[in-house]
PDB file of C-alpha atoms in Angstrom:
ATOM      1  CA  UNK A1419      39.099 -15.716 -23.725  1.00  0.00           C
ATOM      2  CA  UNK A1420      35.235 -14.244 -23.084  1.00  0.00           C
ATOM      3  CA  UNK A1421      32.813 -14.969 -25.227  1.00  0.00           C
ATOM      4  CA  UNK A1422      31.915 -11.848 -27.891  1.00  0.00           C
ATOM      5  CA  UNK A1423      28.570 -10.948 -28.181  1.00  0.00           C
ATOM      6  CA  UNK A1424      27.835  -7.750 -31.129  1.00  0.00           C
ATOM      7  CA  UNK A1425      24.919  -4.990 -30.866  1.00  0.00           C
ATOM      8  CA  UNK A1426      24.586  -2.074 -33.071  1.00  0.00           C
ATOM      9  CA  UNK A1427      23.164   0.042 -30.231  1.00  0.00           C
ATOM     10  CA  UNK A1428      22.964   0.292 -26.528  1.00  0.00           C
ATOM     11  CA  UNK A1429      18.744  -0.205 -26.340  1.00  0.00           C
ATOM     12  CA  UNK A1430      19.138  -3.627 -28.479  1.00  0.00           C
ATOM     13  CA  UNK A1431      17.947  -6.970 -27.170  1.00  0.00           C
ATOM     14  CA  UNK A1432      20.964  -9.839 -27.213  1.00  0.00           C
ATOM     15  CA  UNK A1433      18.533 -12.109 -25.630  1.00  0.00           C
ATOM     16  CA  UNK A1434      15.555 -12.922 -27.510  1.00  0.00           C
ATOM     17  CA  UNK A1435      12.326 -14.299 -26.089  1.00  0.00           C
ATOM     18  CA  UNK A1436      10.627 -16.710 -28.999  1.00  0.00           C
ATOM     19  CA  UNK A1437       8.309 -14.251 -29.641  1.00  0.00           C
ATOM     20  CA  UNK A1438       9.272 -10.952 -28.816  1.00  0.00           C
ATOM     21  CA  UNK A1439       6.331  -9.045 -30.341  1.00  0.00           C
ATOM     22  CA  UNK A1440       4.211 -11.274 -27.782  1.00  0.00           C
ATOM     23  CA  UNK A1441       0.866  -9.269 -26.607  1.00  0.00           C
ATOM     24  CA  UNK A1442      -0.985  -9.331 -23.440  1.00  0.00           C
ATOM     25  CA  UNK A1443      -4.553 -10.568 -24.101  1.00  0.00           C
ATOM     26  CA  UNK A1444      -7.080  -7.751 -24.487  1.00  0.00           C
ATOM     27  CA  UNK A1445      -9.255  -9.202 -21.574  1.00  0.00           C
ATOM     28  CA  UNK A1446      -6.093  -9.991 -19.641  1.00  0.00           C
ATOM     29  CA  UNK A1447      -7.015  -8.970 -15.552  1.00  0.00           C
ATOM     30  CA  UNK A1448      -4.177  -7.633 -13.903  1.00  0.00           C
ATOM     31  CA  UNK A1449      -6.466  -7.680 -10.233  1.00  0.00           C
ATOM     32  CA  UNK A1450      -6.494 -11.288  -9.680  1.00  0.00           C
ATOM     33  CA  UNK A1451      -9.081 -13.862  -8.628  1.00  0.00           C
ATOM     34  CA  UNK A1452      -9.425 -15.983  -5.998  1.00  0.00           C
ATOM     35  CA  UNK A1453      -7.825 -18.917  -7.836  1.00  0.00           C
ATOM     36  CA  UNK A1454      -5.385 -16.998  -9.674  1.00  0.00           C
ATOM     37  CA  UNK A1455      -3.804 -15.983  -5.920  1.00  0.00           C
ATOM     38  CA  UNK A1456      -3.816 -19.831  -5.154  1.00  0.00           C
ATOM     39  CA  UNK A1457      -2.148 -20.538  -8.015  1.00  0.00           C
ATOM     40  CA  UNK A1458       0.483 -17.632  -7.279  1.00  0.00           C
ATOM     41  CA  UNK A1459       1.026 -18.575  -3.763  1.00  0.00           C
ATOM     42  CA  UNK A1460       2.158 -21.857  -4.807  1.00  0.00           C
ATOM     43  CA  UNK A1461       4.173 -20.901  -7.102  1.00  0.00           C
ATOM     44  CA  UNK A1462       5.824 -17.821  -5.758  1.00  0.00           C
ATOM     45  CA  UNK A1463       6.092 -19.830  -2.409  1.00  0.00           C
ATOM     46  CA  UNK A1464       8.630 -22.717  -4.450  1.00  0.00           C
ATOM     47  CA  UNK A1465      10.256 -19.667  -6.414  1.00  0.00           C
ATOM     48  CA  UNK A1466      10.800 -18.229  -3.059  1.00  0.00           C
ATOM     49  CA  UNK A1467      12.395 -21.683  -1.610  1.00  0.00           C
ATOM     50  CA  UNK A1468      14.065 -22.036  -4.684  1.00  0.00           C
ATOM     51  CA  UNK A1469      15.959 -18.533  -4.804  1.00  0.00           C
ATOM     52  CA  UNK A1470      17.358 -19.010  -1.189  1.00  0.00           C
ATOM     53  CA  UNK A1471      19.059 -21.965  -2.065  1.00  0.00           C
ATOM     54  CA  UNK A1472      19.743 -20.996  -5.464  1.00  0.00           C
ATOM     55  CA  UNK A1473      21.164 -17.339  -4.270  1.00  0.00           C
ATOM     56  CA  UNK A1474      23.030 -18.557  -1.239  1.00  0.00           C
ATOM     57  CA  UNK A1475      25.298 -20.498  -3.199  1.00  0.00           C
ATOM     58  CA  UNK A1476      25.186 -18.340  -6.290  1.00  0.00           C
ATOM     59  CA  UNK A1477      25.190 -14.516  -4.926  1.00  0.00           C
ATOM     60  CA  UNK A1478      27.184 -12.411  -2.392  1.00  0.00           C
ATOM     61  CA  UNK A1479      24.959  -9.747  -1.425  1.00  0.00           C
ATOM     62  CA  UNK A1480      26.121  -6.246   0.085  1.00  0.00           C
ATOM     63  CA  UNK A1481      24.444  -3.614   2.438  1.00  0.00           C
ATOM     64  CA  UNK A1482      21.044  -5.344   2.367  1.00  0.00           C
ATOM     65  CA  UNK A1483      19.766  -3.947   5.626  1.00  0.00           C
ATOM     66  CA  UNK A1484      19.566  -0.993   3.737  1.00  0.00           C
ATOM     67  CA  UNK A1485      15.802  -2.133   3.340  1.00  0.00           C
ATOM     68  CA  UNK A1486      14.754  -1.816   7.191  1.00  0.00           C
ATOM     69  CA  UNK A1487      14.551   1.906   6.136  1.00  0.00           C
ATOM     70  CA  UNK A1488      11.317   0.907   4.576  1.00  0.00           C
ATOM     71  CA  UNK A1489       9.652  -1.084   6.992  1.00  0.00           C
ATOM     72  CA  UNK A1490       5.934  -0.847   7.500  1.00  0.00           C
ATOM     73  CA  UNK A1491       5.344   0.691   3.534  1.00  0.00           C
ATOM     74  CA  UNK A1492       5.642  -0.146   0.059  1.00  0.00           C
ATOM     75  CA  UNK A1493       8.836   0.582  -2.112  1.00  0.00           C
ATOM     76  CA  UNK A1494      10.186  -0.126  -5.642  1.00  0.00           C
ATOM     77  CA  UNK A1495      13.790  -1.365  -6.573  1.00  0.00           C
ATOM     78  CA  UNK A1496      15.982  -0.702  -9.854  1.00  0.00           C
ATOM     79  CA  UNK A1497      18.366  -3.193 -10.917  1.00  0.00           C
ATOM     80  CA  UNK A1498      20.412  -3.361 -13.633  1.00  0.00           C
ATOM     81  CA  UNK A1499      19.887  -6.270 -16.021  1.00  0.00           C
ATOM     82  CA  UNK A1500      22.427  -8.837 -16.617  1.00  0.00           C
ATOM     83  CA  UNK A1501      21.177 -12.471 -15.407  1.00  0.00           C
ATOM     84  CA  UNK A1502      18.538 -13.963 -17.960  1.00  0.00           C
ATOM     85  CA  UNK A1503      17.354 -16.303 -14.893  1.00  0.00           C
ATOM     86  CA  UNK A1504      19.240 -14.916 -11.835  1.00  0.00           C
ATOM     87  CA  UNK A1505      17.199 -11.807 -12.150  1.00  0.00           C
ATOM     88  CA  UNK A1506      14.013 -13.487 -11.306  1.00  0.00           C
ATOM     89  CA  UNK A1507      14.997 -15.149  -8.143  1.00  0.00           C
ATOM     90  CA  UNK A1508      17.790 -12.391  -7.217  1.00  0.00           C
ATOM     91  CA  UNK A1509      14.928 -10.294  -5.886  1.00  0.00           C
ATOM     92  CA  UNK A1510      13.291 -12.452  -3.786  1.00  0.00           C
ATOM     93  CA  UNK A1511      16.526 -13.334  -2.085  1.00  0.00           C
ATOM     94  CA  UNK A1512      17.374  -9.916  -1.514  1.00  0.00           C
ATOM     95  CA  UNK A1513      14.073  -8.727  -0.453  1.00  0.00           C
ATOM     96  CA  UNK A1514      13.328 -12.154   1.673  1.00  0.00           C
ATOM     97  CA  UNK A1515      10.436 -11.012   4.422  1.00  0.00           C
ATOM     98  CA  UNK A1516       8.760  -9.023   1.145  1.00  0.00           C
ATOM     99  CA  UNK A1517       6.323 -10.443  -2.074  1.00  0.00           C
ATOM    100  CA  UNK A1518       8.236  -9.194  -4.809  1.00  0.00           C
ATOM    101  CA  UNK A1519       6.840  -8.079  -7.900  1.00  0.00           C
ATOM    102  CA  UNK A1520       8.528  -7.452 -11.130  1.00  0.00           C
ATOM    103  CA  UNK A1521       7.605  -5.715 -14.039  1.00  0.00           C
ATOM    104  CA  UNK A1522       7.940  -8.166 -17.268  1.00  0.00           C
ATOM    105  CA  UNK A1523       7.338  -7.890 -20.909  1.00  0.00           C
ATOM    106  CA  UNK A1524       4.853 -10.028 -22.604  1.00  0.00           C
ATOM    107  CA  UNK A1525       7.869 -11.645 -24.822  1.00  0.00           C
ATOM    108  CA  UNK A1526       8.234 -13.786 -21.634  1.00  0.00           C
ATOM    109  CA  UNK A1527       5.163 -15.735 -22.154  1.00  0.00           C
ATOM    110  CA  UNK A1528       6.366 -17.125 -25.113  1.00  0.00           C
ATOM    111  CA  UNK A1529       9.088 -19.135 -23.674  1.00  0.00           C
ATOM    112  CA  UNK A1530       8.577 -23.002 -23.521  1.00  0.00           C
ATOM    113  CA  UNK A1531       6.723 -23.730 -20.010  1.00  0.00           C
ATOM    114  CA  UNK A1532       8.133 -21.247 -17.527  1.00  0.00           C
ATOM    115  CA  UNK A1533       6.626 -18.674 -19.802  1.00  0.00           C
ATOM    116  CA  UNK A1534       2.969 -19.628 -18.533  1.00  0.00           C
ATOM    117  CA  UNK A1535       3.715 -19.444 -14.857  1.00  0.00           C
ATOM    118  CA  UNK A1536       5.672 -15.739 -15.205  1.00  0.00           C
ATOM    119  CA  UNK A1537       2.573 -13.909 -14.204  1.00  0.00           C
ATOM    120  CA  UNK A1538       1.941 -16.691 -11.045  1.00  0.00           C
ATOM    121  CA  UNK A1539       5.422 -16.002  -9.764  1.00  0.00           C
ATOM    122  CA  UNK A1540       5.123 -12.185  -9.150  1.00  0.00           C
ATOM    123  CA  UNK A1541       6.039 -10.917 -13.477  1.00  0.00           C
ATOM    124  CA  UNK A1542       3.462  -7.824 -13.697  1.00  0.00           C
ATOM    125  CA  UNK A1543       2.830  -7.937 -17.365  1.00  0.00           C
ATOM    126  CA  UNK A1544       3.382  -4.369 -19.303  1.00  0.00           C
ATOM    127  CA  UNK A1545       0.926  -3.449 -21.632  1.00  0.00           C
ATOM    128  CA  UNK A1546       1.321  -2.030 -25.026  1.00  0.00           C
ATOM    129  CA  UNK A1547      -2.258  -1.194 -25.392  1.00  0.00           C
ATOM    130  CA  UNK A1548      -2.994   2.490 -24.060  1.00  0.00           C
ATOM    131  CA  UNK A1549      -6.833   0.768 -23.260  1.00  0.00           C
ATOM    132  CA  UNK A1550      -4.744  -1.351 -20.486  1.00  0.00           C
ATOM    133  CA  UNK A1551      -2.821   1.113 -18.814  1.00  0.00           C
ATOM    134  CA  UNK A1552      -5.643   2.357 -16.535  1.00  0.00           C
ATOM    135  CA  UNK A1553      -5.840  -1.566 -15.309  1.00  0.00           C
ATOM    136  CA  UNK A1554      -2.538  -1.638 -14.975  1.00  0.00           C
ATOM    137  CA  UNK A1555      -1.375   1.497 -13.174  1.00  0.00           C
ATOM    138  CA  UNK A1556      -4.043   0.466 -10.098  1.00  0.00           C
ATOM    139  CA  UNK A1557      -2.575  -2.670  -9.623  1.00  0.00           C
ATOM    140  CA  UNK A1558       1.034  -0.628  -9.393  1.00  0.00           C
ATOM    141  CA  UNK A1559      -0.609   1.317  -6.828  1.00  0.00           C
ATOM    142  CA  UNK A1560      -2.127  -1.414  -4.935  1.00  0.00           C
ATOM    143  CA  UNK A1561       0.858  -3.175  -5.001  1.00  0.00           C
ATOM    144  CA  UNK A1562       2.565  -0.718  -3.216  1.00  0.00           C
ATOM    145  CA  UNK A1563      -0.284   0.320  -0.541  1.00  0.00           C
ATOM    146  CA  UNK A1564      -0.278  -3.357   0.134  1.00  0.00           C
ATOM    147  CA  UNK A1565       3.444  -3.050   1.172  1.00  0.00           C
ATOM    148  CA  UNK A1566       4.747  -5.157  -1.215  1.00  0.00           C
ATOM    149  CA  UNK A1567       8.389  -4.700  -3.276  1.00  0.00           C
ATOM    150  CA  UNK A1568       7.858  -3.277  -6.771  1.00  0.00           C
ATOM    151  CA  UNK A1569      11.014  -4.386  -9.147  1.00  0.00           C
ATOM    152  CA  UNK A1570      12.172  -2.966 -12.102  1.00  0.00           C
ATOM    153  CA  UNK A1571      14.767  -3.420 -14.558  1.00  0.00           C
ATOM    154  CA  UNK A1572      14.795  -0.055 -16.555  1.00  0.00           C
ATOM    155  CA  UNK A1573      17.149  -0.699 -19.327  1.00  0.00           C
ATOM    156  CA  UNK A1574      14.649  -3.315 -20.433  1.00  0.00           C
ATOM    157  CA  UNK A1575      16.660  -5.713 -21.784  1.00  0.00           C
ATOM    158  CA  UNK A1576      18.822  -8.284 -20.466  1.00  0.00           C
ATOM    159  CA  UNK A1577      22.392  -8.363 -21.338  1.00  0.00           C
ATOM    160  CA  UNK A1578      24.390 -11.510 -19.940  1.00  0.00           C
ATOM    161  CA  UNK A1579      27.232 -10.180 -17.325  1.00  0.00           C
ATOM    162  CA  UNK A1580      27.623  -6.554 -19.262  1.00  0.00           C
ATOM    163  CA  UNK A1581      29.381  -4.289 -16.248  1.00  0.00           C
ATOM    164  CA  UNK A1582      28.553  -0.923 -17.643  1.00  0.00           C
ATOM    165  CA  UNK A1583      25.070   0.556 -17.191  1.00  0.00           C
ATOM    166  CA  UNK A1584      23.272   1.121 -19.919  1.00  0.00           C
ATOM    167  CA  UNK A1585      20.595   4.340 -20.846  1.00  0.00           C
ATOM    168  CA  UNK A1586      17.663   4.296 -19.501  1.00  0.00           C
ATOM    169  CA  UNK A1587      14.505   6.662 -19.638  1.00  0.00           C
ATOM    170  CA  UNK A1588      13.500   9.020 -16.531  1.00  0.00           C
ATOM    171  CA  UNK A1589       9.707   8.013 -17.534  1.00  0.00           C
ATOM    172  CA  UNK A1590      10.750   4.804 -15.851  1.00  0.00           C
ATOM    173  CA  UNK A1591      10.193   6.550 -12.630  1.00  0.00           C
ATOM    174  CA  UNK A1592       6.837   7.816 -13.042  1.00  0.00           C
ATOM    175  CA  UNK A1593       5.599   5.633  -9.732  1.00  0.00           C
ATOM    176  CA  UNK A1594       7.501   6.213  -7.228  1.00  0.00           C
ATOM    177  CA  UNK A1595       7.314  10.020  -7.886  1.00  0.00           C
ATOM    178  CA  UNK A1596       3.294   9.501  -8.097  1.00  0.00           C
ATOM    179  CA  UNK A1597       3.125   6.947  -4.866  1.00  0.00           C
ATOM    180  CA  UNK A1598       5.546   9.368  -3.402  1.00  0.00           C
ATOM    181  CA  UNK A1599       7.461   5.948  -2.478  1.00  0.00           C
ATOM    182  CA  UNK A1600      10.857   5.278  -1.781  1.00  0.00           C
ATOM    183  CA  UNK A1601      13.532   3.591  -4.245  1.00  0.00           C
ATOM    184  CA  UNK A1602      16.044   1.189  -3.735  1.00  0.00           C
ATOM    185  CA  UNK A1603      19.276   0.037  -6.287  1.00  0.00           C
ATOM    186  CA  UNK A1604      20.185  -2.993  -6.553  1.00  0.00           C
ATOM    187  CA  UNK A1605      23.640  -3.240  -9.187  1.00  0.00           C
ATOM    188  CA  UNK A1606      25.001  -6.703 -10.009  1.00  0.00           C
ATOM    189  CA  UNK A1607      28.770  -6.426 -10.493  1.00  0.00           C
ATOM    190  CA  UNK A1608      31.385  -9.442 -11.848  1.00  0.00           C
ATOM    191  CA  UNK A1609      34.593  -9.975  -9.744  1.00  0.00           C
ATOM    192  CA  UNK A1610      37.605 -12.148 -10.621  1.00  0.00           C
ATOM    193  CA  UNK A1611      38.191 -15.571  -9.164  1.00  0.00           C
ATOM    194  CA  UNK A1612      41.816 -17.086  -9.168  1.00  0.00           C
ATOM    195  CA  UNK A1613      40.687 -20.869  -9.699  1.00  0.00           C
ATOM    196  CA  UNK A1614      37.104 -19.974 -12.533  1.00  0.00           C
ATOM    197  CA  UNK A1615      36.906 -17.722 -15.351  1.00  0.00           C
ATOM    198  CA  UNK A1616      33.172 -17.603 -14.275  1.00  0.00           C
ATOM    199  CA  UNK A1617      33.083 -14.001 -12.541  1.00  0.00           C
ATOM    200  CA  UNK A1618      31.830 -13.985  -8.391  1.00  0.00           C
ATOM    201  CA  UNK A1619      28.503 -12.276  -8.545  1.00  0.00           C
ATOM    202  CA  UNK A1620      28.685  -9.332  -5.793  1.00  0.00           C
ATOM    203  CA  UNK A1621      24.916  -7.189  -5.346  1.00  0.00           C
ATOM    204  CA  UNK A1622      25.423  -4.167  -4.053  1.00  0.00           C
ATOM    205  CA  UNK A1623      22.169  -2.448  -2.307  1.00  0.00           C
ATOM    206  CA  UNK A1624      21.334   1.616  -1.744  1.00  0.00           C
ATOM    207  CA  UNK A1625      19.119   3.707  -0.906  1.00  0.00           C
ATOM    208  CA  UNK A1626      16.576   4.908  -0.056  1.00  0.00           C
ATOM    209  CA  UNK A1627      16.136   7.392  -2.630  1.00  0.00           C
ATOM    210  CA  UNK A1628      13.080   9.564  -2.478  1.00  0.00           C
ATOM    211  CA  UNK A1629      11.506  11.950  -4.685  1.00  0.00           C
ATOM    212  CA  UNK A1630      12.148  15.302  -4.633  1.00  0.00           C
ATOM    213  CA  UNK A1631       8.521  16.732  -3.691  1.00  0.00           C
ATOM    214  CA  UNK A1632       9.793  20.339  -4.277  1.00  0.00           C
ATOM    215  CA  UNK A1633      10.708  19.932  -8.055  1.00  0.00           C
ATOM    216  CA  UNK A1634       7.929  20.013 -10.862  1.00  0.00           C
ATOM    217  CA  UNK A1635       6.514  16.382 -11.618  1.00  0.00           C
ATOM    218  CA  UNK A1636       8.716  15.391 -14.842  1.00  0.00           C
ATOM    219  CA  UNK A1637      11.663  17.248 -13.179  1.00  0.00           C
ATOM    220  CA  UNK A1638      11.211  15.318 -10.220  1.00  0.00           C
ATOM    221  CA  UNK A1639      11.281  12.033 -11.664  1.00  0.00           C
ATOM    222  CA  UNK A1640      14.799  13.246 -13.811  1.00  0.00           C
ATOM    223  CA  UNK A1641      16.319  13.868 -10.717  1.00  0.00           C
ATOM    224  CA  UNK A1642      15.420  10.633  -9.073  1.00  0.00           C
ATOM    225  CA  UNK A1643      16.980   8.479 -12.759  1.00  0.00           C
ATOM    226  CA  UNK A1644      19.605  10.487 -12.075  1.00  0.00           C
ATOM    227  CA  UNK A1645      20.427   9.666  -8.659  1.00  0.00           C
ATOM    228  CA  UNK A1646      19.929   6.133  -9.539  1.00  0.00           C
ATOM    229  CA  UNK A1647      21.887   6.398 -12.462  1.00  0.00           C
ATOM    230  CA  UNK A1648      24.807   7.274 -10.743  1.00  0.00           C
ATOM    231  CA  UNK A1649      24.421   5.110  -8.110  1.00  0.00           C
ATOM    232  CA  UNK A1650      24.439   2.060 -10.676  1.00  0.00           C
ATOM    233  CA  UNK A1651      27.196   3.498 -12.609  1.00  0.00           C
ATOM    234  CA  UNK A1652      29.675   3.878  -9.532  1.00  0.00           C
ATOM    235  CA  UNK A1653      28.412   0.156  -8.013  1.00  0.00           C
ATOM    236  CA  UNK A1654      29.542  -0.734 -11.744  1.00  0.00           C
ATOM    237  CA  UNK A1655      32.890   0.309 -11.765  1.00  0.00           C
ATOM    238  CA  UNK A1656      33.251  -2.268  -8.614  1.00  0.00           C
ATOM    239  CA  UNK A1657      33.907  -5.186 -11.635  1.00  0.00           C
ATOM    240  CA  UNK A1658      36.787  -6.351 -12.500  1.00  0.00           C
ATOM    241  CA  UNK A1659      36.346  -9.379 -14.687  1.00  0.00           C
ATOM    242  CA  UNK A1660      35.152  -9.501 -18.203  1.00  0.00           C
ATOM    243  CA  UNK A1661      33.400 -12.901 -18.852  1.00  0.00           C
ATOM    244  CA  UNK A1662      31.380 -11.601 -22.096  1.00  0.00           C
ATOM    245  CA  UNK A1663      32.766  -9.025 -24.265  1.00  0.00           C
ATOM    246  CA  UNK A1664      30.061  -6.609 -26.412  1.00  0.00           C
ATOM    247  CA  UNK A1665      31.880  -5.312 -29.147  1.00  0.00           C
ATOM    248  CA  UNK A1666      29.855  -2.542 -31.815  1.00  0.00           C
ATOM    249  CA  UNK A1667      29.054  -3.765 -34.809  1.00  0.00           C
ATOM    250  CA  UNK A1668      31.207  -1.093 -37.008  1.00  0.00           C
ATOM    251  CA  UNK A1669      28.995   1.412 -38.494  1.00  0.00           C
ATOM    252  CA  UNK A1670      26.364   2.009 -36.132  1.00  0.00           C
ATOM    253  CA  UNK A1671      25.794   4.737 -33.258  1.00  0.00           C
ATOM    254  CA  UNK A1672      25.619   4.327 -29.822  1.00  0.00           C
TER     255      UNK A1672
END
């Protein structure tokens, strides 16, 4: 039988960090040093190693040369979020001639040891602190001029092998529609195997998506969640194997 996990609503988080009211530091430099990016390469490069072994064994991935329609400029890619520690090393797999960067919450650094090294292996913190936004938008934008891969997981939190997509807010999608960049999906979907109840992990890629330049900014980025959105949700419907169950808690909304 699958394992039953319970929420009360959609947005909750199943998997907690040790600390999840964990704050960046308020002198925390999101443009980073000259030993800060030796640190990084070292430690993205043996991420990078270790997510090509790890994701050749572990992942069957779909469509990827999808990405070729992005060569030669920056572009982001939304996921949905259902590996606690696939989802790190998933994108660098999938994305393999491209520095990945992923947008993270601060909760991370509070986990035992890999916590420390999340920022050194391509996690761009997220502030809370309106003071750190400016800081952090430029590095979003160099990110992308540099021609790197911007992932994000826009329904925030993580839940273990879920195969519906869950809500998440068009605001998510206030870069690409300001870089004028394009977007990628990436949906993870569970399929049955006749000799493990552990699911097959298929990754489905599309795209490119690009912003609509005709519509008004804030309609603009609602059209592009939408397209998204409905890409993810049809990937979804590709799984046929329940290995956790969510089940409401009775009395609560959606």
């Amino acid at each position: 039988m699958a394992k039953v996990l319970t929420y009360r609503r959609l947005t909750d988080d199943v998997v907690a960090a040790p600390n999840q009211n964990s704050a960046i530091p308020a002198n925390y430099r999101w443009q980073p040093t000259r030993g800060f990016r030796l640190k990084a390469d070292l430690v993205y490069g043996g991420s990078w190693l270790f997510a090509q072994g790890y994701c050749r064994i572990k992942l069957h991935v779909r469509n990827r040369q999808v990405f070729r329609q992005a060569a030669g400029r920056g572009y982001f890619v939304y996921g949905n979020h259902t590996q606690p520690f696939g989802d790190v090393f998933t994108p660098m797999r999938v994305n393999q001639s491209r520095r990945v960067f992923t947008l993270a919450s601060a909760a991370n650094l509070s986990v035992p040891v890999l916590g420390r090294l999340v920022p050194y292996g391509g996690g761009v913190l997220v502030p809370r602190r309106l003071h750190q936004l400016r800081d952090f938008n430029a590095e979003i934008r160099q990110l992308i001029q540099a021609k790197h891969v911007v992932m994000i997981y826009p329904e925030a939190h993580v839940w273990p092998y879920y195969t519906g997509i869950r809500p998440f807010e068009a605001g998510a999608f206030h870069y690409p529609v300001e870089l004028d960049a394009p977007v990628f999906v990436t949906t993870m979907t569970y399929q049955k195997r006749h000799w493990r109840r552990k699911p097959r992990r298929i990754l489905y890629v599309d795209g490119p998506f690009w912003p609509d330049c005709e519509l008004p900014i804030k309609l603009r980025q609602e059209a592009l969640a939408g397209q998204v959105k409905k890409t993810m949700v049809a990937r979804a419907s590709l799984s046929n194997a329940e290995y956790i169950r969510y089940q409401q808690k009775e009395g609560t909304c959606p």
